[in-house]
PDB file of C-alpha atoms in Angstrom:
ATOM      1  CA  UNK A 680       0.291  15.010 -14.694  1.00 88.00           C
ATOM      2  CA  UNK A 681       0.333  11.874 -12.539  1.00 95.00           C
ATOM      3  CA  UNK A 682       0.976   8.354 -13.645  1.00 97.00           C
ATOM      4  CA  UNK A 683      -1.806   5.879 -12.827  1.00 98.00           C
ATOM      5  CA  UNK A 684      -1.250   2.448 -11.322  1.00 98.00           C
ATOM      6  CA  UNK A 685      -3.267  -0.432  -9.941  1.00 98.00           C
ATOM      7  CA  UNK A 686      -3.384  -1.363  -6.240  1.00 98.00           C
ATOM      8  CA  UNK A 687      -3.400  -5.136  -5.620  1.00 99.00           C
ATOM      9  CA  UNK A 688      -5.173  -6.210  -2.415  1.00 98.00           C
ATOM     10  CA  UNK A 689      -3.595  -9.156  -0.591  1.00 98.00           C
ATOM     11  CA  UNK A 690      -6.422  -8.938   1.955  1.00 98.00           C
ATOM     12  CA  UNK A 691      -9.092  -9.816  -0.603  1.00 98.00           C
ATOM     13  CA  UNK A 692      -7.454 -12.100  -3.177  1.00 98.00           C
ATOM     14  CA  UNK A 693      -5.246 -15.157  -3.286  1.00 98.00           C
ATOM     15  CA  UNK A 694      -1.875 -15.396  -5.043  1.00 98.00           C
ATOM     16  CA  UNK A 695      -3.081 -16.661  -8.432  1.00 98.00           C
ATOM     17  CA  UNK A 696      -5.833 -14.029  -8.565  1.00 98.00           C
ATOM     18  CA  UNK A 697      -3.342 -11.259  -7.769  1.00 98.00           C
ATOM     19  CA  UNK A 698      -1.000 -12.375 -10.544  1.00 98.00           C
ATOM     20  CA  UNK A 699      -3.909 -12.427 -13.004  1.00 98.00           C
ATOM     21  CA  UNK A 700      -4.994  -8.949 -11.879  1.00 98.00           C
ATOM     22  CA  UNK A 701      -1.443  -7.706 -12.472  1.00 99.00           C
ATOM     23  CA  UNK A 702      -1.681  -9.034 -16.032  1.00 98.00           C
ATOM     24  CA  UNK A 703      -5.063  -7.376 -16.573  1.00 98.00           C
ATOM     25  CA  UNK A 704      -3.745  -4.104 -15.133  1.00 98.00           C
ATOM     26  CA  UNK A 705      -0.859  -4.071 -17.596  1.00 98.00           C
ATOM     27  CA  UNK A 706      -3.193  -4.859 -20.507  1.00 98.00           C
ATOM     28  CA  UNK A 707      -5.607  -2.109 -19.424  1.00 98.00           C
ATOM     29  CA  UNK A 708      -2.894   0.550 -19.517  1.00 98.00           C
ATOM     30  CA  UNK A 709      -1.947   0.974 -15.876  1.00 98.00           C
ATOM     31  CA  UNK A 710       1.717   1.908 -15.558  1.00 98.00           C
ATOM     32  CA  UNK A 711       2.701   0.440 -12.185  1.00 98.00           C
ATOM     33  CA  UNK A 712       1.519  -1.702  -9.283  1.00 99.00           C
ATOM     34  CA  UNK A 713       1.089  -1.367  -5.550  1.00 98.00           C
ATOM     35  CA  UNK A 714       0.576  -4.451  -3.400  1.00 99.00           C
ATOM     36  CA  UNK A 715      -0.488  -4.565   0.242  1.00 98.00           C
ATOM     37  CA  UNK A 716       1.537  -6.444   2.869  1.00 98.00           C
ATOM     38  CA  UNK A 717      -0.669  -8.007   5.558  1.00 98.00           C
ATOM     39  CA  UNK A 718      -0.633 -10.957   7.932  1.00 98.00           C
ATOM     40  CA  UNK A 719      -4.413 -10.759   8.459  1.00 98.00           C
ATOM     41  CA  UNK A 720      -7.208  -9.372   6.327  1.00 98.00           C
ATOM     42  CA  UNK A 721      -9.156  -6.540   7.951  1.00 98.00           C
ATOM     43  CA  UNK A 722     -12.176  -8.834   8.312  1.00 98.00           C
ATOM     44  CA  UNK A 723     -13.152 -12.418   7.537  1.00 98.00           C
ATOM     45  CA  UNK A 724     -15.263 -11.378   4.541  1.00 98.00           C
ATOM     46  CA  UNK A 725     -12.105 -10.256   2.728  1.00 98.00           C
ATOM     47  CA  UNK A 726     -10.816 -13.730   3.399  1.00 98.00           C
ATOM     48  CA  UNK A 727      -7.184 -13.783   2.189  1.00 98.00           C
ATOM     49  CA  UNK A 728      -3.664 -12.795   3.198  1.00 98.00           C
ATOM     50  CA  UNK A 729      -0.892 -14.424   1.151  1.00 98.00           C
ATOM     51  CA  UNK A 730       2.778 -13.752   1.927  1.00 98.00           C
ATOM     52  CA  UNK A 731       3.508 -10.680  -0.155  1.00 98.00           C
ATOM     53  CA  UNK A 732       7.112 -11.546  -1.045  1.00 98.00           C
ATOM     54  CA  UNK A 733       6.075 -14.822  -2.695  1.00 98.00           C
ATOM     55  CA  UNK A 734       3.411 -12.998  -4.692  1.00 98.00           C
ATOM     56  CA  UNK A 735       5.891 -10.317  -5.810  1.00 98.00           C
ATOM     57  CA  UNK A 736       8.182 -13.059  -7.085  1.00 98.00           C
ATOM     58  CA  UNK A 737       5.375 -14.512  -9.189  1.00 98.00           C
ATOM     59  CA  UNK A 738       4.281 -11.105 -10.484  1.00 98.00           C
ATOM     60  CA  UNK A 739       7.850 -10.255 -11.475  1.00 98.00           C
ATOM     61  CA  UNK A 740       7.752 -13.146 -13.946  1.00 98.00           C
ATOM     62  CA  UNK A 741       4.262 -12.350 -15.265  1.00 98.00           C
ATOM     63  CA  UNK A 742       4.394  -8.617 -16.090  1.00 98.00           C
ATOM     64  CA  UNK A 743       6.937  -5.882 -16.749  1.00 98.00           C
ATOM     65  CA  UNK A 744       5.285  -3.229 -14.556  1.00 98.00           C
ATOM     66  CA  UNK A 745       7.142  -1.634 -11.635  1.00 98.00           C
ATOM     67  CA  UNK A 746       5.841  -2.829  -8.260  1.00 98.00           C
ATOM     68  CA  UNK A 747       5.912  -1.430  -4.737  1.00 99.00           C
ATOM     69  CA  UNK A 748       4.742  -2.654  -1.342  1.00 98.00           C
ATOM     70  CA  UNK A 749       2.064  -0.367   0.070  1.00 98.00           C
ATOM     71  CA  UNK A 750       3.117  -0.742   2.687  1.00 98.00           C
ATOM     72  CA  UNK A 751       5.508  -3.033   4.543  1.00 98.00           C
ATOM     73  CA  UNK A 752       6.108  -2.585   8.259  1.00 98.00           C
ATOM     74  CA  UNK A 753       9.787  -3.537   8.785  1.00 98.00           C
ATOM     75  CA  UNK A 754       9.806  -3.204  12.568  1.00 98.00           C
ATOM     76  CA  UNK A 755       8.022  -5.914  14.570  1.00 98.00           C
ATOM     77  CA  UNK A 756       6.693  -8.947  12.676  1.00 98.00           C
ATOM     78  CA  UNK A 757       9.811  -9.169  10.490  1.00 98.00           C
ATOM     79  CA  UNK A 758      13.239  -7.828  11.434  1.00 98.00           C
ATOM     80  CA  UNK A 759      14.474  -5.054   9.107  1.00 98.00           C
ATOM     81  CA  UNK A 760      17.530  -7.116   8.109  1.00 99.00           C
ATOM     82  CA  UNK A 761      15.186  -9.785   6.714  1.00 99.00           C
ATOM     83  CA  UNK A 762      12.935  -7.221   5.016  1.00 99.00           C
ATOM     84  CA  UNK A 763      16.050  -5.789   3.374  1.00 99.00           C
ATOM     85  CA  UNK A 764      16.904  -9.212   1.939  1.00 99.00           C
ATOM     86  CA  UNK A 765      13.353  -9.664   0.616  1.00 98.00           C
ATOM     87  CA  UNK A 766      13.338  -6.188  -0.935  1.00 99.00           C
ATOM     88  CA  UNK A 767      16.765  -6.601  -2.525  1.00 98.00           C
ATOM     89  CA  UNK A 768      15.760  -9.921  -4.085  1.00 98.00           C
ATOM     90  CA  UNK A 769      12.519  -8.372  -5.365  1.00 98.00           C
ATOM     91  CA  UNK A 770      14.512  -5.575  -6.976  1.00 98.00           C
ATOM     92  CA  UNK A 771      16.801  -8.087  -8.689  1.00 98.00           C
ATOM     93  CA  UNK A 772      13.830 -10.143  -9.951  1.00 98.00           C
ATOM     94  CA  UNK A 773      12.146  -7.027 -11.382  1.00 98.00           C
ATOM     95  CA  UNK A 774      15.365  -5.697 -12.958  1.00 98.00           C
ATOM     96  CA  UNK A 775      15.331  -2.682 -10.652  1.00 98.00           C
ATOM     97  CA  UNK A 776      11.609  -1.945 -10.972  1.00 98.00           C
ATOM     98  CA  UNK A 777      10.839  -2.445  -7.277  1.00 98.00           C
ATOM     99  CA  UNK A 778      10.309   0.204  -4.610  1.00 98.00           C
ATOM    100  CA  UNK A 779       9.929  -0.575  -0.925  1.00 99.00           C
ATOM    101  CA  UNK A 780       7.014   1.296   0.612  1.00 98.00           C
ATOM    102  CA  UNK A 781       7.206   1.259   4.408  1.00 98.00           C
ATOM    103  CA  UNK A 782       5.092   2.458   7.299  1.00 98.00           C
ATOM    104  CA  UNK A 783       4.772   2.209  11.063  1.00 98.00           C
ATOM    105  CA  UNK A 784       2.238  -0.607  10.789  1.00 97.00           C
ATOM    106  CA  UNK A 785      -0.901  -1.855  12.475  1.00 97.00           C
ATOM    107  CA  UNK A 786      -1.377  -4.091  15.493  1.00 98.00           C
ATOM    108  CA  UNK A 787      -3.609  -6.229  13.263  1.00 98.00           C
ATOM    109  CA  UNK A 788      -0.518  -7.570  11.487  1.00 98.00           C
ATOM    110  CA  UNK A 789       2.411  -6.949  13.784  1.00 98.00           C
ATOM    111  CA  UNK A 790       1.329  -8.129  17.247  1.00 97.00           C
ATOM    112  CA  UNK A 791       1.075 -11.736  16.055  1.00 97.00           C
ATOM    113  CA  UNK A 792       4.656 -12.481  17.152  1.00 97.00           C
ATOM    114  CA  UNK A 793       3.798 -11.583  20.746  1.00 97.00           C
ATOM    115  CA  UNK A 794       5.506  -8.223  21.170  1.00 93.00           C
ATOM    116  CA  UNK A 795       3.761  -5.359  22.916  1.00 92.00           C
ATOM    117  CA  UNK A 796       2.378  -2.930  20.347  1.00 96.00           C
ATOM    118  CA  UNK A 797       4.223   0.355  20.984  1.00 96.00           C
ATOM    119  CA  UNK A 798       2.728   3.867  20.867  1.00 96.00           C
ATOM    120  CA  UNK A 799       2.943   5.877  17.662  1.00 96.00           C
ATOM    121  CA  UNK A 800       6.045   7.903  18.574  1.00 97.00           C
ATOM    122  CA  UNK A 801       8.007   4.748  19.387  1.00 98.00           C
ATOM    123  CA  UNK A 802       6.820   3.079  16.199  1.00 98.00           C
ATOM    124  CA  UNK A 803       8.203   5.987  14.184  1.00 98.00           C
ATOM    125  CA  UNK A 804      11.538   5.759  16.028  1.00 98.00           C
ATOM    126  CA  UNK A 805      11.677   2.057  15.197  1.00 98.00           C
ATOM    127  CA  UNK A 806      10.832   2.754  11.575  1.00 98.00           C
ATOM    128  CA  UNK A 807      13.594   5.322  11.200  1.00 98.00           C
ATOM    129  CA  UNK A 808      16.176   2.960  12.691  1.00 98.00           C
ATOM    130  CA  UNK A 809      14.917   0.126  10.469  1.00 98.00           C
ATOM    131  CA  UNK A 810      15.334   2.310   7.374  1.00 98.00           C
ATOM    132  CA  UNK A 811      18.919   3.117   8.379  1.00 98.00           C
ATOM    133  CA  UNK A 812      19.712  -0.603   8.697  1.00 99.00           C
ATOM    134  CA  UNK A 813      18.123  -1.481   5.367  1.00 99.00           C
ATOM    135  CA  UNK A 814      19.928   1.285   3.504  1.00 98.00           C
ATOM    136  CA  UNK A 815      23.257   0.049   4.839  1.00 98.00           C
ATOM    137  CA  UNK A 816      22.458  -3.527   3.821  1.00 98.00           C
ATOM    138  CA  UNK A 817      21.430  -2.476   0.305  1.00 98.00           C
ATOM    139  CA  UNK A 818      25.071  -1.468  -0.301  1.00 98.00           C
ATOM    140  CA  UNK A 819      26.083  -5.136  -0.191  1.00 98.00           C
ATOM    141  CA  UNK A 820      28.581  -4.408   2.568  1.00 98.00           C
ATOM    142  CA  UNK A 821      28.763  -6.267   5.880  1.00 98.00           C
ATOM    143  CA  UNK A 822      26.716  -4.542   8.566  1.00 98.00           C
ATOM    144  CA  UNK A 823      26.925  -4.686  12.346  1.00 98.00           C
ATOM    145  CA  UNK A 824      24.511  -2.437  14.228  1.00 98.00           C
ATOM    146  CA  UNK A 825      23.702  -2.067  17.913  1.00 98.00           C
ATOM    147  CA  UNK A 826      20.907   0.466  18.173  1.00 98.00           C
ATOM    148  CA  UNK A 827      18.039   1.478  20.406  1.00 98.00           C
ATOM    149  CA  UNK A 828      15.607  -1.029  18.942  1.00 98.00           C
ATOM    150  CA  UNK A 829      17.607  -3.436  16.755  1.00 98.00           C
ATOM    151  CA  UNK A 830      20.772  -5.487  16.728  1.00 98.00           C
ATOM    152  CA  UNK A 831      22.395  -6.692  13.517  1.00 98.00           C
ATOM    153  CA  UNK A 832      25.609  -8.711  13.554  1.00 98.00           C
ATOM    154  CA  UNK A 833      27.821  -9.528  10.564  1.00 98.00           C
ATOM    155  CA  UNK A 834      24.940  -9.305   8.094  1.00 98.00           C
ATOM    156  CA  UNK A 835      25.607  -8.980   4.393  1.00 98.00           C
ATOM    157  CA  UNK A 836      23.274  -9.203   1.414  1.00 98.00           C
ATOM    158  CA  UNK A 837      24.965 -11.041  -1.423  1.00 98.00           C
ATOM    159  CA  UNK A 838      22.072 -10.682  -3.886  1.00 98.00           C
ATOM    160  CA  UNK A 839      21.565  -6.961  -4.392  1.00 98.00           C
ATOM    161  CA  UNK A 840      20.399  -4.815  -7.328  1.00 98.00           C
ATOM    162  CA  UNK A 841      22.754  -2.483  -9.178  1.00 97.00           C
ATOM    163  CA  UNK A 842      21.179   0.501  -7.411  1.00 97.00           C
ATOM    164  CA  UNK A 843      19.901   0.575  -3.797  1.00 98.00           C
ATOM    165  CA  UNK A 844      16.187  -0.107  -3.410  1.00 98.00           C
ATOM    166  CA  UNK A 845      14.270   3.198  -3.105  1.00 98.00           C
ATOM    167  CA  UNK A 846      12.355   3.466   0.170  1.00 99.00           C
ATOM    168  CA  UNK A 847       9.107   5.447   0.223  1.00 99.00           C
ATOM    169  CA  UNK A 848       7.581   6.260   3.608  1.00 98.00           C
ATOM    170  CA  UNK A 849       3.881   6.309   4.401  1.00 98.00           C
ATOM    171  CA  UNK A 850       2.502   9.152   6.494  1.00 95.00           C
ATOM    172  CA  UNK A 851      -0.981  10.249   7.567  1.00 92.00           C
ATOM    173  CA  UNK A 852      -0.005  12.858  10.142  1.00 93.00           C
ATOM    174  CA  UNK A 853       2.603  15.593  10.591  1.00 96.00           C
ATOM    175  CA  UNK A 854       5.212  13.451  12.413  1.00 97.00           C
ATOM    176  CA  UNK A 855       5.173  10.620   9.894  1.00 97.00           C
ATOM    177  CA  UNK A 856       5.170  13.099   7.012  1.00 97.00           C
ATOM    178  CA  UNK A 857       8.198  14.829   8.526  1.00 98.00           C
ATOM    179  CA  UNK A 858       9.962  11.458   8.725  1.00 98.00           C
ATOM    180  CA  UNK A 859       9.138  10.789   5.067  1.00 98.00           C
ATOM    181  CA  UNK A 860      10.574  14.178   4.097  1.00 98.00           C
ATOM    182  CA  UNK A 861      13.700  13.589   6.160  1.00 97.00           C
ATOM    183  CA  UNK A 862      14.457   9.946   5.483  1.00 98.00           C
ATOM    184  CA  UNK A 863      12.458   8.776   2.471  1.00 98.00           C
ATOM    185  CA  UNK A 864      13.007   8.552  -1.257  1.00 98.00           C
ATOM    186  CA  UNK A 865       9.319   9.340  -1.658  1.00 98.00           C
ATOM    187  CA  UNK A 866       6.086   9.860   0.244  1.00 98.00           C
ATOM    188  CA  UNK A 867       2.934   7.731   0.391  1.00 98.00           C
ATOM    189  CA  UNK A 868      -0.433   8.887   1.696  1.00 96.00           C
ATOM    190  CA  UNK A 869      -4.016   7.880   1.028  1.00 95.00           C
ATOM    191  CA  UNK A 870      -5.933  11.143   0.888  1.00 94.00           C
ATOM    192  CA  UNK A 871      -5.618  13.914  -1.736  1.00 97.00           C
ATOM    193  CA  UNK A 872      -4.565  16.491   0.850  1.00 95.00           C
ATOM    194  CA  UNK A 873      -2.550  19.383  -0.540  1.00 97.00           C
ATOM    195  CA  UNK A 874      -1.344  20.396   2.928  1.00 97.00           C
ATOM    196  CA  UNK A 875       0.392  17.063   3.521  1.00 96.00           C
ATOM    197  CA  UNK A 876       2.062  17.153   0.107  1.00 98.00           C
ATOM    198  CA  UNK A 877       3.288  20.673   0.765  1.00 98.00           C
ATOM    199  CA  UNK A 878       4.615  19.692   4.203  1.00 97.00           C
ATOM    200  CA  UNK A 879       6.550  16.837   2.628  1.00 98.00           C
ATOM    201  CA  UNK A 880       8.034  18.972  -0.146  1.00 98.00           C
ATOM    202  CA  UNK A 881       8.925  21.934   2.086  1.00 97.00           C
ATOM    203  CA  UNK A 882      10.231  19.691   4.866  1.00 97.00           C
ATOM    204  CA  UNK A 883      12.981  18.212   2.716  1.00 97.00           C
ATOM    205  CA  UNK A 884      11.121  16.013   0.239  1.00 98.00           C
ATOM    206  CA  UNK A 885      11.607  18.486  -2.584  1.00 98.00           C
ATOM    207  CA  UNK A 886      10.809  16.895  -5.932  1.00 98.00           C
ATOM    208  CA  UNK A 887      10.800  13.297  -4.660  1.00 98.00           C
ATOM    209  CA  UNK A 888       7.720  11.355  -5.787  1.00 98.00           C
ATOM    210  CA  UNK A 889       4.442  11.571  -3.879  1.00 98.00           C
ATOM    211  CA  UNK A 890       2.132   8.571  -4.322  1.00 98.00           C
ATOM    212  CA  UNK A 891      -1.466   8.078  -3.268  1.00 98.00           C
ATOM    213  CA  UNK A 892      -4.114   5.423  -3.468  1.00 97.00           C
ATOM    214  CA  UNK A 893      -7.870   5.132  -3.480  1.00 97.00           C
ATOM    215  CA  UNK A 894     -10.473   2.373  -3.569  1.00 98.00           C
ATOM    216  CA  UNK A 895     -13.491   2.217  -5.869  1.00 98.00           C
ATOM    217  CA  UNK A 896     -16.184  -0.330  -6.584  1.00 98.00           C
ATOM    218  CA  UNK A 897     -17.107  -0.463 -10.255  1.00 98.00           C
ATOM    219  CA  UNK A 898     -20.386  -2.143 -11.156  1.00 98.00           C
ATOM    220  CA  UNK A 899     -23.452  -1.542 -13.296  1.00 98.00           C
ATOM    221  CA  UNK A 900     -25.688  -1.555 -10.181  1.00 98.00           C
ATOM    222  CA  UNK A 901     -24.572   1.275  -7.906  1.00 98.00           C
ATOM    223  CA  UNK A 902     -26.627   0.086  -4.944  1.00 98.00           C
ATOM    224  CA  UNK A 903     -25.069  -3.364  -5.179  1.00 98.00           C
ATOM    225  CA  UNK A 904     -21.614  -1.793  -5.377  1.00 98.00           C
ATOM    226  CA  UNK A 905     -22.312   0.159  -2.188  1.00 98.00           C
ATOM    227  CA  UNK A 906     -23.342  -3.072  -0.461  1.00 98.00           C
ATOM    228  CA  UNK A 907     -20.151  -4.745  -1.666  1.00 98.00           C
ATOM    229  CA  UNK A 908     -18.025  -1.964  -0.170  1.00 98.00           C
ATOM    230  CA  UNK A 909     -19.878  -2.195   3.132  1.00 98.00           C
ATOM    231  CA  UNK A 910     -19.454  -5.967   3.284  1.00 98.00           C
ATOM    232  CA  UNK A 911     -15.767  -6.023   2.382  1.00 98.00           C
ATOM    233  CA  UNK A 912     -14.196  -2.675   3.293  1.00 98.00           C
ATOM    234  CA  UNK A 913     -16.251  -0.933   5.982  1.00 98.00           C
ATOM    235  CA  UNK A 914     -12.978  -0.621   7.944  1.00 97.00           C
ATOM    236  CA  UNK A 915     -11.931   2.117   5.487  1.00 96.00           C
ATOM    237  CA  UNK A 916     -14.499   4.436   7.033  1.00 96.00           C
ATOM    238  CA  UNK A 917     -13.586   4.017  10.711  1.00 95.00           C
ATOM    239  CA  UNK A 918     -12.260   7.211  12.315  1.00 90.00           C
ATOM    240  CA  UNK A 919      -9.146   7.898  14.359  1.00 90.00           C
ATOM    241  CA  UNK A 920      -6.466   5.367  15.274  1.00 91.00           C
ATOM    242  CA  UNK A 921      -8.613   2.231  15.337  1.00 93.00           C
ATOM    243  CA  UNK A 922      -6.955   0.952  12.185  1.00 96.00           C
ATOM    244  CA  UNK A 923      -3.565   1.042  13.912  1.00 96.00           C
ATOM    245  CA  UNK A 924      -4.443  -0.351  17.343  1.00 96.00           C
ATOM    246  CA  UNK A 925      -7.157  -3.018  16.975  1.00 97.00           C
ATOM    247  CA  UNK A 926      -5.497  -6.451  17.053  1.00 97.00           C
ATOM    248  CA  UNK A 927      -7.753  -8.845  15.136  1.00 98.00           C
ATOM    249  CA  UNK A 928     -10.223  -9.035  12.246  1.00 98.00           C
ATOM    250  CA  UNK A 929     -13.010  -9.809  14.728  1.00 98.00           C
ATOM    251  CA  UNK A 930     -12.589  -6.369  16.307  1.00 97.00           C
ATOM    252  CA  UNK A 931     -13.113  -4.676  12.951  1.00 97.00           C
ATOM    253  CA  UNK A 932     -16.151  -6.876  12.350  1.00 97.00           C
ATOM    254  CA  UNK A 933     -17.621  -5.734  15.673  1.00 97.00           C
ATOM    255  CA  UNK A 934     -17.395  -2.128  14.478  1.00 96.00           C
ATOM    256  CA  UNK A 935     -18.795  -2.746  10.998  1.00 96.00           C
ATOM    257  CA  UNK A 936     -22.434  -2.002  12.029  1.00 96.00           C
ATOM    258  CA  UNK A 937     -21.342   1.606  12.703  1.00 96.00           C
ATOM    259  CA  UNK A 938     -20.761   2.056   8.969  1.00 97.00           C
ATOM    260  CA  UNK A 939     -24.018   2.453   7.052  1.00 98.00           C
ATOM    261  CA  UNK A 940     -24.744   2.150   3.345  1.00 98.00           C
ATOM    262  CA  UNK A 941     -25.642   5.848   3.363  1.00 98.00           C
ATOM    263  CA  UNK A 942     -22.164   6.733   4.660  1.00 97.00           C
ATOM    264  CA  UNK A 943     -20.542   4.679   1.932  1.00 98.00           C
ATOM    265  CA  UNK A 944     -22.794   6.063  -0.802  1.00 98.00           C
ATOM    266  CA  UNK A 945     -21.723   9.595   0.193  1.00 97.00           C
ATOM    267  CA  UNK A 946     -18.013   8.892   0.544  1.00 97.00           C
ATOM    268  CA  UNK A 947     -17.021   6.103  -1.851  1.00 98.00           C
ATOM    269  CA  UNK A 948     -16.825   5.915  -5.627  1.00 98.00           C
ATOM    270  CA  UNK A 949     -19.349   3.234  -6.577  1.00 98.00           C
ATOM    271  CA  UNK A 950     -20.968   2.308  -9.874  1.00 98.00           C
ATOM    272  CA  UNK A 951     -20.186   2.979 -13.514  1.00 98.00           C
ATOM    273  CA  UNK A 952     -20.313   6.769 -13.798  1.00 98.00           C
ATOM    274  CA  UNK A 953     -17.027   7.526 -15.546  1.00 98.00           C
ATOM    275  CA  UNK A 954     -17.180  11.167 -14.454  1.00 98.00           C
ATOM    276  CA  UNK A 955     -17.193  10.106 -10.803  1.00 98.00           C
ATOM    277  CA  UNK A 956     -14.167   7.835 -11.238  1.00 98.00           C
ATOM    278  CA  UNK A 957     -12.239  10.474 -13.184  1.00 98.00           C
ATOM    279  CA  UNK A 958     -13.020  13.118 -10.565  1.00 98.00           C
ATOM    280  CA  UNK A 959     -11.728  10.922  -7.741  1.00 98.00           C
ATOM    281  CA  UNK A 960      -8.386  10.421  -9.466  1.00 98.00           C
ATOM    282  CA  UNK A 961      -8.148  14.017 -10.639  1.00 97.00           C
ATOM    283  CA  UNK A 962      -8.404  15.146  -7.008  1.00 98.00           C
ATOM    284  CA  UNK A 963      -5.002  13.563  -6.406  1.00 98.00           C
ATOM    285  CA  UNK A 964      -3.563  15.272  -9.469  1.00 97.00           C
ATOM    286  CA  UNK A 965      -4.881  18.605  -8.229  1.00 97.00           C
ATOM    287  CA  UNK A 966      -3.239  18.013  -4.842  1.00 98.00           C
ATOM    288  CA  UNK A 967       0.176  17.537  -6.445  1.00 98.00           C
ATOM    289  CA  UNK A 968       0.567  13.752  -6.512  1.00 98.00           C
ATOM    290  CA  UNK A 969       2.975  12.112  -8.950  1.00 98.00           C
ATOM    291  CA  UNK A 970       1.484   8.610  -8.966  1.00 98.00           C
ATOM    292  CA  UNK A 971      -2.083   7.536  -8.165  1.00 98.00           C
ATOM    293  CA  UNK A 972      -3.097   3.929  -7.557  1.00 98.00           C
ATOM    294  CA  UNK A 973      -6.672   2.657  -7.714  1.00 98.00           C
ATOM    295  CA  UNK A 974      -8.051  -0.575  -6.280  1.00 98.00           C
ATOM    296  CA  UNK A 975     -11.248  -2.311  -7.380  1.00 98.00           C
ATOM    297  CA  UNK A 976     -13.243  -3.706  -4.456  1.00 98.00           C
ATOM    298  CA  UNK A 977     -15.047  -6.996  -5.006  1.00 98.00           C
ATOM    299  CA  UNK A 978     -15.248  -9.711  -7.655  1.00 97.00           C
ATOM    300  CA  UNK A 979     -15.980  -7.571 -10.739  1.00 98.00           C
ATOM    301  CA  UNK A 980     -12.333  -7.333 -11.715  1.00 98.00           C
ATOM    302  CA  UNK A 981     -12.533  -7.923 -15.457  1.00 98.00           C
ATOM    303  CA  UNK A 982     -15.392  -5.459 -15.859  1.00 98.00           C
ATOM    304  CA  UNK A 983     -13.413  -2.879 -13.886  1.00 98.00           C
ATOM    305  CA  UNK A 984     -10.328  -3.224 -16.065  1.00 98.00           C
ATOM    306  CA  UNK A 985     -12.384  -3.004 -19.272  1.00 98.00           C
ATOM    307  CA  UNK A 986     -14.114   0.105 -17.904  1.00 98.00           C
ATOM    308  CA  UNK A 987     -10.864   1.823 -16.982  1.00 98.00           C
ATOM    309  CA  UNK A 988      -9.194   0.835 -20.251  1.00 98.00           C
ATOM    310  CA  UNK A 989     -11.997   2.316 -22.354  1.00 98.00           C
ATOM    311  CA  UNK A 990     -13.716   4.972 -20.228  1.00 98.00           C
ATOM    312  CA  UNK A 991     -11.360   6.318 -17.556  1.00 98.00           C
ATOM    313  CA  UNK A 992      -7.652   6.095 -18.348  1.00 98.00           C
ATOM    314  CA  UNK A 993      -8.012   7.684 -21.820  1.00 97.00           C
ATOM    315  CA  UNK A 994      -9.489  10.784 -20.116  1.00 96.00           C
ATOM    316  CA  UNK A 995      -6.557  11.190 -17.752  1.00 94.00           C
ATOM    317  CA  UNK A 996      -3.966  13.091 -19.715  1.00 72.00           C
ATOM    318  CA  UNK A 997      -0.408  11.965 -19.233  1.00 54.00           C
ATOM    319  CA  UNK A 998      -1.342   8.288 -18.858  1.00 48.00           C
TER     320      UNK A 998
END
């Protein structure tokens, strides 16, 4: 059965709030943490976007839970040699309880340094080369690399963990899933799709861990919870590649009217029906996931953690 973790949202909360949520997650019985890595929130209503590596440092001193970025894009905004240093330091600070989750990124976060946002196939090429560089640096040896997309000269990480940082790769389509199977230490995806898990395992992933995440909005008033989701996370319900190619929060705000409360009520877990929350997480277990992370949307954080501690996690065997 899967392990259950909590997904910290850097788009919606500031650093001190995220550290406190990590504490509450540990007290509630969650076994691990994900944390998002963004330069911008998806919209102004979310309202935050702290530098994830600073927050990880603080969390490492506040709780003993393993933590993973979900996910970092190590290709455009930050050079992979610098991401490798940040990840290695995070692993040292957590006594080896850090995993680096990576993906091909979104224009929303990456275009801010002025580079042209490349098409998906090129982004995956860049990601694979970035992973190669980071793995070499995690050895603590000096690295010089002249590749298609990156140059590294005489780089060496002096602060490294005893074991190389595991790198899990995010994938939502066949090409990215194939890359995860070929080059990753694990696979990350956000939907409980058995086909994608099977592609990963048969494509070379074998028994490596598969992790997934979902968002819920706990609250005693279901209608109010639906409104909270629409206000803060309507971007979750946009179709196609918009999430990868739109460059600013204002663009996502312009599309928000397309997402109705009825759509959210049909497709999101809202309210305080424990059966509904359990079913959403069990869907990932049924699809073959090893770890499932859940994020609470909105301000009702303490009520959420009390609810999961008493009503949800005890019903999920293996937690």
